[in-house]
């Protein structure tokens, strides 16, 4: 009998039916195939011996196929979904010019002192029948609009926070799904907001979002040349371009990762395998950081199985750079105590201050003691594009590895890091995949450098389009100008605050500015923070550096421009006046 055409024969349709009673399946007819199975029902187990039967039900398969085909959307369905999704995105982006970066509502009027770069009413947005305005009677953007103060936002939960639409047996309409998802805009820190000047805000461009859409739609396995050579080439092109930015040779290798911590972990794994090949030495291995190194670096030790390794935090100098003299003393002392210095991490753009460690001097120490030098460039790295900042990256080309975040300096969506290893062979030796038998027929070429052999990740998201499409569409010059603008705005903020009474301000290296009221308690400076942020126009935080509490501003969002900084400066001035501090001379530092 022709099994491929048995559906056309009526007697087969009637024969292969299951009669289900109490989870027990009585089978009328079967195909021959010996096996035994059992079913447990309530308190008893029913054993079914099927020495010569495999059951098939054509009608059941047909019903399954009809349901499964729901996943195969038509062009019209895709267009409708994309149109409705884009409408939600547009509504959210319009609100970025109206609302606080954490969802607080901005007062209807803003002034900027003598410059008057923003006039009342400038922030009005009209979006058709559902008009949204910045006046006192402006419509709320949804039933669960969050209108919360600093205390509520900083606690991480707004007063109207809702639970997501639950996962259910049967689906719902796209309108209901999008309506539920769009609530996220009211219950999040809006890091793309021009007034978000806390942490290191993430940003995303429209071409990056389109890149993610294309990556998810085509969905190639992008970690192996045999699966999709072009996808691999796209990733390798990004890696090599970034390598050239830092002066790496063509023999370098790297990969796109889920972020800076994973990029650092891949680099540290390579360092461990090269410098500490025996696990019995992990407990005497030493990692050297500065007191301002990002906390994610030390965290990697646990994941790498080196929890017992020693971590030395080197103090910073008066310019917030790793003190190389103290680093050397730490290493000399550890060597005398039979410890094994294996890795030192320099930072080009500390998260707290934006300071840059002296990489050439650290390289010299690392070479002397046969240590691996890793550079954390996650925040500051892409400022290397700017001519005014290139000198800050002197010596980075000699580092053994670098971690940098495209989801910071290239405005890609969160989840986009990049690791580079100067000697690509070392990276490959630490990560080469040994394929299982199920892939034994796949054609491979030993000369191919597959991304899956350069990271521990497999089946990773195709991240290249979210980075590549914006670069191709806008060109590198646009990103260079955007980053240079942030450097200039940081200098502008510094100079304006430097001339204000009662304010001590630290000269910026990159785009981070620290300031405070000197000679008062930390509580007074926290009160200044509350006064600046109370109306919800800006989101900044504090940090403590060398035991001193500062208000910290980072200018990094590509939507932040001079008019936003002017508004901020005006708020600082007004906040200081309201605090009624005694008259003092101008005070600044840095």
Coordinates of C-alpha atoms in Angstrom, one line a residue:
X1 CA 0.0 0.0 0.0
X2 CA 1.1 3.6 -0.7
X3 CA 1.3 5.1 2.8
X4 CA 1.9 8.5 1.4
X5 CA -1.5 8.5 -0.2
X6 CA -3.5 6.6 2.3
X7 CA -5.6 9.7 3.2
X8 CA -7.5 9.2 0.0
X9 CA -8.7 5.7 1.0
X10 CA -11.9 6.0 3.1
X11 CA -11.5 2.7 5.0
X12 CA -8.2 4.0 6.6
X13 CA -10.0 7.2 7.8
X14 CA -12.5 5.0 9.7
X15 CA -10.2 2.4 11.1
X16 CA -7.7 4.7 12.9
X17 CA -9.7 6.2 15.7
X18 CA -8.9 6.3 19.4
X19 CA -11.6 5.5 21.9
X20 CA -10.5 7.2 25.1
X21 CA -11.8 6.1 28.5
X22 CA -10.2 7.1 31.8
X23 CA -6.8 7.9 30.1
X24 CA -6.8 4.3 28.7
X25 CA -6.6 4.2 24.9
X26 CA -8.2 1.2 23.2
X27 CA -6.7 0.9 19.8
X28 CA -8.7 -0.7 17.0
X29 CA -6.1 -1.0 14.3
X30 CA -2.3 -0.5 14.2
X31 CA 0.9 -0.5 12.3
X32 CA 3.4 -3.2 13.3
X33 CA 6.2 -2.1 15.7
X34 CA 7.1 -3.8 19.0
X35 CA 7.3 -1.8 22.2
X36 CA 5.8 -1.8 25.7
X37 CA 4.5 1.3 27.6
X38 CA 2.4 2.0 30.7
X39 CA 0.0 4.8 31.8
X40 CA -0.5 5.7 35.5
X41 CA -4.2 6.7 36.1
X42 CA -5.2 8.0 39.5
X43 CA -4.1 5.3 42.0
X44 CA -3.6 2.5 39.5
X45 CA -1.2 1.8 36.7
X46 CA -2.5 0.3 33.4
X47 CA 0.1 -1.5 31.4
X48 CA -0.4 -1.8 27.7
X49 CA 1.7 -4.2 25.8
X50 CA 1.9 -3.2 22.1
X51 CA 4.1 -5.8 20.6
X52 CA 3.0 -5.1 17.1
X53 CA 1.1 -1.7 17.0
X54 CA 1.7 2.0 16.5
X55 CA -1.5 3.9 16.4
X56 CA -2.2 6.7 13.9
X57 CA -5.2 8.9 13.8
X58 CA -5.5 11.0 10.6
X59 CA -8.4 13.2 11.8
X60 CA -6.4 14.0 15.0
X61 CA -3.4 14.9 12.9
X62 CA -5.5 17.1 10.7
X63 CA -6.9 19.0 13.7
X64 CA -3.4 19.5 15.0
X65 CA -2.3 20.8 11.6
X66 CA -5.1 23.3 11.4
X67 CA -4.2 24.7 14.8
X68 CA -0.4 24.8 14.1
X69 CA -1.0 26.7 10.9
X70 CA -2.1 29.6 13.1
X71 CA 1.6 30.3 13.6
X72 CA 2.0 30.8 9.8
X73 CA 0.9 34.5 9.5
X74 CA -0.1 36.0 6.2
X75 CA 1.4 39.2 4.8
X76 CA -1.9 41.0 5.6
X77 CA -1.8 39.7 9.2
X78 CA 1.9 40.7 9.6
X79 CA 1.2 44.2 8.2
X80 CA -1.7 44.7 10.6
X81 CA 0.3 43.6 13.6
X82 CA 3.3 45.8 12.6
X83 CA 1.0 48.8 12.0
X84 CA -0.6 48.4 15.4
X85 CA 2.7 47.8 17.2
X86 CA 4.3 50.9 15.5
X87 CA 1.3 52.9 16.7
X88 CA 2.1 51.9 20.3
X89 CA 5.8 52.7 19.8
X90 CA 5.0 56.2 18.3
X91 CA 2.7 57.0 21.3
X92 CA 5.5 56.0 23.7
X93 CA 8.2 58.0 21.9
X94 CA 5.9 61.1 21.8
X95 CA 5.6 60.9 25.6
X96 CA 9.4 61.0 26.0
X97 CA 9.2 64.8 25.2
X98 CA 6.4 65.2 27.8
X99 CA 7.0 63.0 30.8
X100 CA 9.6 62.3 33.3
X101 CA 12.1 59.6 32.5
X102 CA 10.5 57.4 35.2
X103 CA 6.9 58.2 34.3
X104 CA 6.3 61.3 36.4
X105 CA 4.3 64.0 34.7
X106 CA 6.2 67.2 33.8
X107 CA 4.6 70.5 34.8
X108 CA 3.1 72.3 31.8
X109 CA 5.7 75.2 31.8
X110 CA 9.4 75.2 31.7
X111 CA 11.8 78.2 31.6
X112 CA 15.5 78.2 31.1
X113 CA 16.6 81.5 32.6
X114 CA 18.2 84.1 30.4
X115 CA 18.7 81.8 27.4
X116 CA 15.0 80.9 27.2
X117 CA 15.8 78.1 24.8
X118 CA 12.5 76.3 25.6
X119 CA 9.3 78.3 25.7
X120 CA 6.1 77.3 27.4
X121 CA 4.1 75.0 25.2
X122 CA 7.1 73.7 23.2
X123 CA 6.6 70.3 24.6
X124 CA 3.1 69.9 23.2
X125 CA 2.5 66.9 21.0
X126 CA -0.6 66.4 19.0
X127 CA -1.2 62.9 17.8
X128 CA -4.6 62.9 16.2
X129 CA -7.9 62.3 18.0
X130 CA -6.2 61.1 21.1
X131 CA -4.5 64.4 21.6
X132 CA -1.9 64.6 24.3
X133 CA -0.9 68.0 25.6
X134 CA 1.5 69.3 28.2
X135 CA -1.1 71.6 29.8
X136 CA -2.8 71.2 33.1
X137 CA -5.7 69.3 31.5
X138 CA -3.6 67.0 29.4
X139 CA -5.0 63.5 28.9
X140 CA -3.5 60.6 30.7
X141 CA -2.0 58.0 28.4
X142 CA -3.8 55.1 29.9
X143 CA -5.9 53.9 32.9
X144 CA -2.9 53.0 34.9
X145 CA -0.9 56.2 34.3
X146 CA 1.9 56.3 36.9
X147 CA 2.1 59.7 38.6
X148 CA 4.7 59.0 41.3
X149 CA 7.3 60.9 43.2
X150 CA 11.0 60.1 43.6
X151 CA 10.4 57.8 46.6
X152 CA 8.0 55.6 44.7
X153 CA 10.1 55.4 41.6
X154 CA 13.3 54.7 43.4
X155 CA 11.6 51.8 45.2
X156 CA 11.0 50.2 41.8
X157 CA 7.2 50.0 42.0
X158 CA 4.7 52.6 41.0
X159 CA 1.3 53.1 42.7
X160 CA -0.6 51.7 39.8
X161 CA 1.7 48.8 38.7
X162 CA -0.2 46.0 37.1
X163 CA 0.4 42.3 36.4
X164 CA 1.1 41.3 32.8
X165 CA -1.5 39.6 30.8
X166 CA -1.3 35.9 31.9
X167 CA -0.3 33.0 29.7
X168 CA -3.5 31.2 28.8
X169 CA -4.6 28.1 26.9
X170 CA -6.3 30.2 24.2
X171 CA -5.0 33.3 22.6
X172 CA -6.4 36.8 22.6
X173 CA -6.5 39.6 20.0
X174 CA -3.4 41.6 19.0
X175 CA -5.1 44.7 20.3
X176 CA -5.4 43.3 23.8
X177 CA -1.8 42.0 23.7
X178 CA -0.4 45.4 22.6
X179 CA -2.6 47.3 25.0
X180 CA -1.2 45.2 27.8
X181 CA 2.4 45.5 26.7
X182 CA 2.2 49.3 26.2
X183 CA 1.6 49.6 30.0
X184 CA 5.3 49.0 30.3
X185 CA 5.9 52.5 29.2
X186 CA 4.2 53.7 32.4
X187 CA 6.1 51.4 34.7
X188 CA 9.7 51.8 33.7
X189 CA 12.7 54.1 33.8
X190 CA 12.6 55.8 30.4
X191 CA 16.2 55.6 29.6
X192 CA 15.7 57.2 26.2
X193 CA 14.3 60.3 27.8
X194 CA 16.5 63.5 27.5
X195 CA 16.2 64.1 31.3
X196 CA 17.4 60.6 32.2
X197 CA 20.9 61.4 33.6
X198 CA 21.3 58.5 36.0
X199 CA 23.4 55.3 35.8
X200 CA 24.5 54.8 32.2
X201 CA 21.2 55.2 30.3
X202 CA 20.5 52.8 27.4
X203 CA 19.1 54.1 24.1
X204 CA 17.9 52.5 21.0
X205 CA 17.3 53.9 17.5
X206 CA 14.6 53.0 15.0
X207 CA 17.0 51.2 12.6
X208 CA 18.3 49.1 15.5
X209 CA 14.7 48.1 16.3
X210 CA 14.2 47.2 12.6
X211 CA 17.4 45.2 12.7
X212 CA 16.0 43.2 15.6
X213 CA 12.8 42.6 13.7
X214 CA 14.7 41.4 10.6
X215 CA 16.9 39.2 12.7
X216 CA 13.9 37.6 14.4
X217 CA 12.0 37.2 11.2
X218 CA 14.8 35.6 9.1
X219 CA 16.1 33.9 12.3
X220 CA 19.4 32.5 11.0
X221 CA 21.6 30.4 13.2
X222 CA 24.3 33.0 13.1
X223 CA 27.1 31.3 14.9
X224 CA 28.3 28.8 12.3
X225 CA 29.4 29.5 8.7
X226 CA 27.8 26.2 7.5
X227 CA 24.4 27.5 8.7
X228 CA 24.6 31.1 7.4
X229 CA 27.9 32.4 6.1
X230 CA 26.5 35.9 5.5
X231 CA 25.3 36.3 9.1
X232 CA 28.7 35.2 10.4
X233 CA 30.4 37.7 8.1
X234 CA 28.1 40.5 9.4
X235 CA 29.2 39.8 12.9
X236 CA 32.9 39.5 12.0
X237 CA 32.7 42.8 10.2
X238 CA 31.5 44.5 13.3
X239 CA 34.1 42.9 15.5
X240 CA 37.0 43.7 13.1
X241 CA 35.8 47.3 12.8
X242 CA 35.7 47.8 16.5
X243 CA 39.1 46.1 16.8
X244 CA 40.6 48.7 14.3
X245 CA 39.1 51.5 16.4
X246 CA 41.2 50.4 19.3
X247 CA 44.3 49.7 17.2
X248 CA 44.1 45.9 17.4
X249 CA 45.8 43.7 14.7
X250 CA 43.8 41.7 12.2
X251 CA 44.7 38.6 14.2
X252 CA 42.3 39.6 16.9
X253 CA 39.0 37.9 17.4
X254 CA 35.8 38.5 19.3
X255 CA 32.1 38.2 19.4
X256 CA 28.9 40.1 20.1
X257 CA 27.6 39.2 23.5
X258 CA 24.5 39.9 25.7
X259 CA 26.3 42.7 27.5
X260 CA 29.5 43.9 29.1
X261 CA 29.5 41.4 31.9
X262 CA 29.3 38.5 29.5
X263 CA 32.0 40.1 27.3
X264 CA 34.2 40.4 30.4
X265 CA 33.5 36.9 31.4
X266 CA 34.6 35.5 28.0
X267 CA 37.8 37.6 28.2
X268 CA 38.4 36.5 31.8
X269 CA 37.9 32.8 30.8
X270 CA 40.6 33.2 28.1
X271 CA 42.9 34.9 30.7
X272 CA 42.3 32.0 33.2
X273 CA 43.0 29.3 30.6
X274 CA 46.1 31.0 29.4
X275 CA 47.6 32.2 32.8
X276 CA 46.2 29.7 35.3
X277 CA 45.7 26.4 33.4
X278 CA 45.5 24.3 36.6
X279 CA 42.4 24.5 38.8
X280 CA 44.5 23.8 41.9
X281 CA 46.0 27.2 41.5
X282 CA 42.7 29.1 41.5
X283 CA 42.8 29.8 45.2
X284 CA 46.2 31.6 45.0
X285 CA 45.4 33.5 41.9
X286 CA 45.0 37.3 42.2
X287 CA 42.8 39.7 40.3
X288 CA 43.6 43.4 40.5
X289 CA 40.9 46.1 40.1
X290 CA 40.6 49.7 41.1
X291 CA 38.1 50.8 43.7
X292 CA 36.0 52.3 40.9
X293 CA 36.0 49.2 38.7
X294 CA 32.5 48.0 37.7
X295 CA 31.1 45.4 40.1
X296 CA 30.4 43.0 37.2
X297 CA 34.1 42.2 36.9
X298 CA 34.5 40.6 40.3
X299 CA 31.1 38.9 39.9
X300 CA 32.5 36.9 36.9
X301 CA 34.9 35.0 39.2
X302 CA 32.1 33.0 40.7
X303 CA 30.7 32.0 37.3
X304 CA 34.2 31.0 36.2
X305 CA 34.6 28.7 39.1
X306 CA 37.3 31.0 40.7
X307 CA 35.3 32.1 43.8
X308 CA 38.3 31.4 45.9
X309 CA 40.6 33.7 44.0
X310 CA 41.9 36.8 45.7
X311 CA 40.6 40.2 44.7
X312 CA 42.7 43.3 45.3
X313 CA 41.0 46.7 45.0
X314 CA 43.6 49.3 44.2
X315 CA 42.9 52.9 45.5
X316 CA 42.6 55.7 42.9
X317 CA 44.6 58.9 42.8
X318 CA 43.3 62.5 43.0
X319 CA 42.1 62.2 39.4
X320 CA 40.2 59.0 40.1
X321 CA 42.6 56.8 38.2
X322 CA 44.1 53.5 39.4
X323 CA 47.2 54.3 41.4
X324 CA 49.9 52.3 39.6
X325 CA 52.4 52.7 42.4
X326 CA 50.0 51.0 44.9
X327 CA 49.2 48.4 42.3
X328 CA 52.9 47.5 42.0
X329 CA 53.2 47.3 45.8
X330 CA 50.2 45.0 46.0
X331 CA 51.7 42.7 43.3
X332 CA 55.2 42.6 44.9
X333 CA 53.7 41.7 48.2
X334 CA 51.5 38.9 46.7
X335 CA 54.5 37.4 44.9
X336 CA 56.5 37.3 48.1
X337 CA 53.6 35.5 49.7
X338 CA 53.6 32.8 47.0
X339 CA 50.4 34.1 45.3
X340 CA 49.8 34.2 41.6
X341 CA 49.0 37.6 40.0
X342 CA 47.2 36.7 36.8
X343 CA 44.9 39.5 35.8
X344 CA 44.6 43.3 36.1
X345 CA 41.6 45.3 34.8
X346 CA 42.0 48.9 33.7
X347 CA 38.9 51.0 32.9
X348 CA 38.5 53.6 30.2
X349 CA 35.5 55.4 31.6
X350 CA 34.6 54.4 35.1
X351 CA 30.9 54.3 35.8
X352 CA 31.0 56.5 38.9
X353 CA 33.2 59.3 37.5
X354 CA 34.0 58.7 33.9
X355 CA 37.7 58.7 34.7
X356 CA 40.3 56.8 32.6
X357 CA 43.0 54.6 34.1
X358 CA 46.6 55.0 32.9
X359 CA 46.7 52.0 30.5
X360 CA 50.3 52.3 29.3
X361 CA 51.6 52.3 32.9
X362 CA 49.4 49.4 33.9
X363 CA 50.5 47.5 30.7
X364 CA 54.1 47.9 31.8
X365 CA 53.4 46.4 35.2
X366 CA 51.3 43.6 33.7
X367 CA 54.1 42.7 31.3
X368 CA 56.7 42.7 34.1
X369 CA 54.7 40.2 36.1
X370 CA 53.4 38.1 33.2
X371 CA 49.8 39.1 33.8
X372 CA 46.8 39.4 31.5
X373 CA 45.6 43.0 31.0
X374 CA 41.9 43.5 30.3
X375 CA 40.4 46.9 29.5
X376 CA 36.8 47.6 30.6
X377 CA 35.6 50.1 28.0
X378 CA 31.9 49.3 28.3
X379 CA 30.8 52.9 29.1
X380 CA 33.6 55.0 27.6
X381 CA 34.9 52.8 24.7
X382 CA 33.1 54.3 21.8
X383 CA 34.3 57.8 22.7
X384 CA 37.4 56.6 20.9
X385 CA 35.5 57.8 17.8
X386 CA 35.9 61.4 18.9
X387 CA 39.1 63.2 18.0
X388 CA 39.1 65.1 21.3
X389 CA 39.1 61.9 23.3
X390 CA 41.4 59.6 21.3
X391 CA 44.4 60.4 23.6
X392 CA 42.5 58.8 26.5
X393 CA 42.7 55.4 24.9
X394 CA 46.5 55.4 24.5
X395 CA 47.8 52.0 25.3
X396 CA 44.5 50.1 24.9
X397 CA 45.9 48.6 21.7
X398 CA 48.4 46.6 23.9
X399 CA 45.7 45.1 26.1
X400 CA 45.1 41.4 25.9
X401 CA 41.3 41.9 25.8
X402 CA 38.7 44.6 25.7
X403 CA 35.0 44.7 26.6
X404 CA 32.8 47.4 25.1
X405 CA 29.1 47.9 24.9
X406 CA 27.4 48.9 21.6
X407 CA 24.2 49.2 23.7
X408 CA 25.8 52.3 25.2
X409 CA 28.0 54.2 22.8
X410 CA 26.4 52.9 19.6
X411 CA 22.8 53.3 20.9
X412 CA 21.9 49.6 20.2
X413 CA 19.1 48.0 22.4
X414 CA 20.1 46.5 25.7
X415 CA 21.7 43.1 25.4
X416 CA 24.5 44.1 23.1
X417 CA 28.1 43.8 24.3
X418 CA 31.3 43.0 22.5
X419 CA 34.4 41.2 23.5
X420 CA 37.8 41.5 21.7
X421 CA 40.9 39.3 22.4
X422 CA 44.1 40.6 20.8
X423 CA 45.4 37.1 20.1
X424 CA 42.3 35.5 18.6
X425 CA 43.8 32.0 18.8
X426 CA 43.7 32.1 22.6
X427 CA 40.0 33.0 22.5
X428 CA 39.3 30.1 20.1
X429 CA 41.3 27.6 22.2
X430 CA 39.1 28.5 25.2
X431 CA 35.8 28.1 23.4
X432 CA 36.1 25.6 20.5
X433 CA 32.9 23.6 20.2
X434 CA 33.1 19.8 19.8
X435 CA 29.9 19.0 17.7
X436 CA 27.7 16.1 18.7
X437 CA 27.1 13.2 16.4
X438 CA 23.8 14.7 15.2
X439 CA 25.9 17.3 13.4
X440 CA 28.4 14.9 11.9
X441 CA 27.2 15.5 8.3
X442 CA 27.6 19.3 8.5
X443 CA 30.3 20.5 6.1
X444 CA 33.0 22.3 8.1
X445 CA 36.2 24.1 7.2
X446 CA 38.9 24.3 9.9
X447 CA 39.8 27.7 8.6
X448 CA 36.4 29.1 9.3
X449 CA 36.3 31.1 12.6
X450 CA 32.8 30.4 13.7
X451 CA 31.3 32.7 16.4
X452 CA 30.2 29.6 18.4
X453 CA 34.0 28.8 18.8
X454 CA 34.6 32.2 20.2
X455 CA 32.1 32.3 23.1
X456 CA 30.4 29.9 25.4
X457 CA 27.0 30.9 23.9
X458 CA 25.2 28.7 21.4
X459 CA 21.8 29.4 19.7
X460 CA 22.4 33.1 20.5
X461 CA 20.3 35.9 19.1
X462 CA 21.5 37.3 15.8
X463 CA 22.7 40.6 17.3
X464 CA 24.6 42.0 14.3
X465 CA 21.7 43.8 12.5
X466 CA 20.8 45.9 15.6
X467 CA 24.4 47.3 15.4
X468 CA 25.1 47.2 11.7
X469 CA 21.9 48.7 10.3
X470 CA 22.2 52.0 12.1
X471 CA 25.9 52.3 11.2
X472 CA 25.1 51.6 7.6
X473 CA 22.1 53.9 7.5
X474 CA 23.5 56.9 9.4
X475 CA 27.2 56.4 8.9
X476 CA 29.9 56.5 11.5
X477 CA 30.1 60.3 11.4
X478 CA 26.6 60.7 12.9
X479 CA 27.5 58.6 15.9
X480 CA 30.8 60.4 16.3
X481 CA 29.0 63.8 16.3
X482 CA 26.4 62.5 18.8
X483 CA 29.1 61.3 21.2
X484 CA 31.2 64.5 20.8
X485 CA 28.0 66.5 21.6
X486 CA 27.8 64.7 24.9
X487 CA 31.4 65.5 25.7
X488 CA 30.8 69.1 24.9
X489 CA 27.6 69.2 27.0
X490 CA 29.5 67.8 30.0
X491 CA 32.0 70.6 29.7
X492 CA 29.2 73.1 29.3
X493 CA 27.5 71.8 32.4
X494 CA 30.8 71.9 34.3
X495 CA 31.6 75.5 33.4
X496 CA 28.0 76.7 34.2
X497 CA 28.0 75.0 37.6
X498 CA 31.5 76.1 38.3
X499 CA 30.3 79.7 38.4
X500 CA 27.5 79.0 40.9
X501 CA 27.8 79.8 44.5
X502 CA 27.7 76.9 47.0
X503 CA 28.5 74.4 44.3
X504 CA 31.7 72.2 44.1
X505 CA 32.0 70.5 40.8
X506 CA 34.5 67.9 39.4
X507 CA 35.9 68.5 36.0
X508 CA 34.6 65.8 33.6
X509 CA 36.8 63.5 31.6
X510 CA 34.0 62.0 29.5
X511 CA 30.3 62.8 29.9
X512 CA 29.9 62.4 33.7
X513 CA 29.8 65.4 36.0
X514 CA 29.9 65.2 39.8
X515 CA 28.8 68.1 42.0
X516 CA 27.9 68.8 45.6
X517 CA 27.4 71.5 48.2
X518 CA 30.7 71.4 50.2
X519 CA 30.9 71.8 53.9
X520 CA 27.5 70.4 54.7
X521 CA 26.1 67.0 55.6
X522 CA 25.3 64.2 53.2
X523 CA 21.7 64.7 54.1
X524 CA 21.8 68.3 52.9
X525 CA 23.2 67.1 49.6
X526 CA 20.5 64.5 49.4
X527 CA 17.9 67.2 50.0
X528 CA 19.5 69.1 47.1
X529 CA 18.9 66.0 44.9
X530 CA 15.3 65.8 46.0
X531 CA 14.7 69.5 45.3
X532 CA 16.2 69.1 41.8
X533 CA 14.2 66.1 40.9
X534 CA 10.9 66.7 42.8
X535 CA 8.9 68.0 39.9
X536 CA 10.0 65.0 37.7
X537 CA 11.8 66.7 34.8
X538 CA 15.1 65.0 35.5
X539 CA 16.3 61.8 36.9
X540 CA 19.8 61.8 38.6
X541 CA 21.3 59.9 41.5
X542 CA 24.1 60.2 44.0
X543 CA 27.4 58.3 44.2
X544 CA 30.2 58.1 46.8
X545 CA 33.7 58.4 45.6
X546 CA 36.7 58.2 48.0
X547 CA 34.3 58.6 50.9
X548 CA 32.6 61.8 49.5
X549 CA 29.0 61.9 48.4
X550 CA 28.3 63.6 45.1
X551 CA 25.3 64.2 43.0
X552 CA 26.0 62.5 39.7
X553 CA 24.9 63.5 36.2
X554 CA 25.7 61.5 33.1
X555 CA 24.9 63.1 29.7
X556 CA 24.6 60.1 27.4
X557 CA 21.2 59.9 25.8
X558 CA 21.2 61.0 22.1
X559 CA 18.0 63.0 22.7
X560 CA 19.7 65.2 25.4
X561 CA 20.7 68.6 24.0
X562 CA 21.8 72.0 25.2
X563 CA 18.2 73.2 26.0
X564 CA 17.8 70.2 28.3
X565 CA 21.0 71.0 30.1
X566 CA 20.0 74.6 30.4
X567 CA 16.8 73.6 32.1
X568 CA 18.8 71.3 34.5
X569 CA 21.2 74.1 35.4
X570 CA 18.3 76.4 36.2
X571 CA 16.8 73.7 38.4
X572 CA 20.1 73.4 40.3
X573 CA 20.3 77.2 40.8
X574 CA 16.6 77.3 42.0
X575 CA 17.2 74.4 44.4
X576 CA 20.2 76.0 46.0
X577 CA 18.3 79.3 46.5
X578 CA 15.4 77.5 48.2
X579 CA 17.8 75.8 50.6
X580 CA 18.8 79.3 51.9
X581 CA 22.5 78.6 52.4
X582 CA 24.8 81.3 53.7
X583 CA 26.7 83.4 51.1
X584 CA 30.1 81.9 50.2
X585 CA 32.6 82.3 47.4
X586 CA 32.4 80.2 44.3
X587 CA 33.8 76.7 45.0
X588 CA 34.9 74.1 42.5
X589 CA 37.2 71.1 42.2
X590 CA 38.9 69.3 39.3

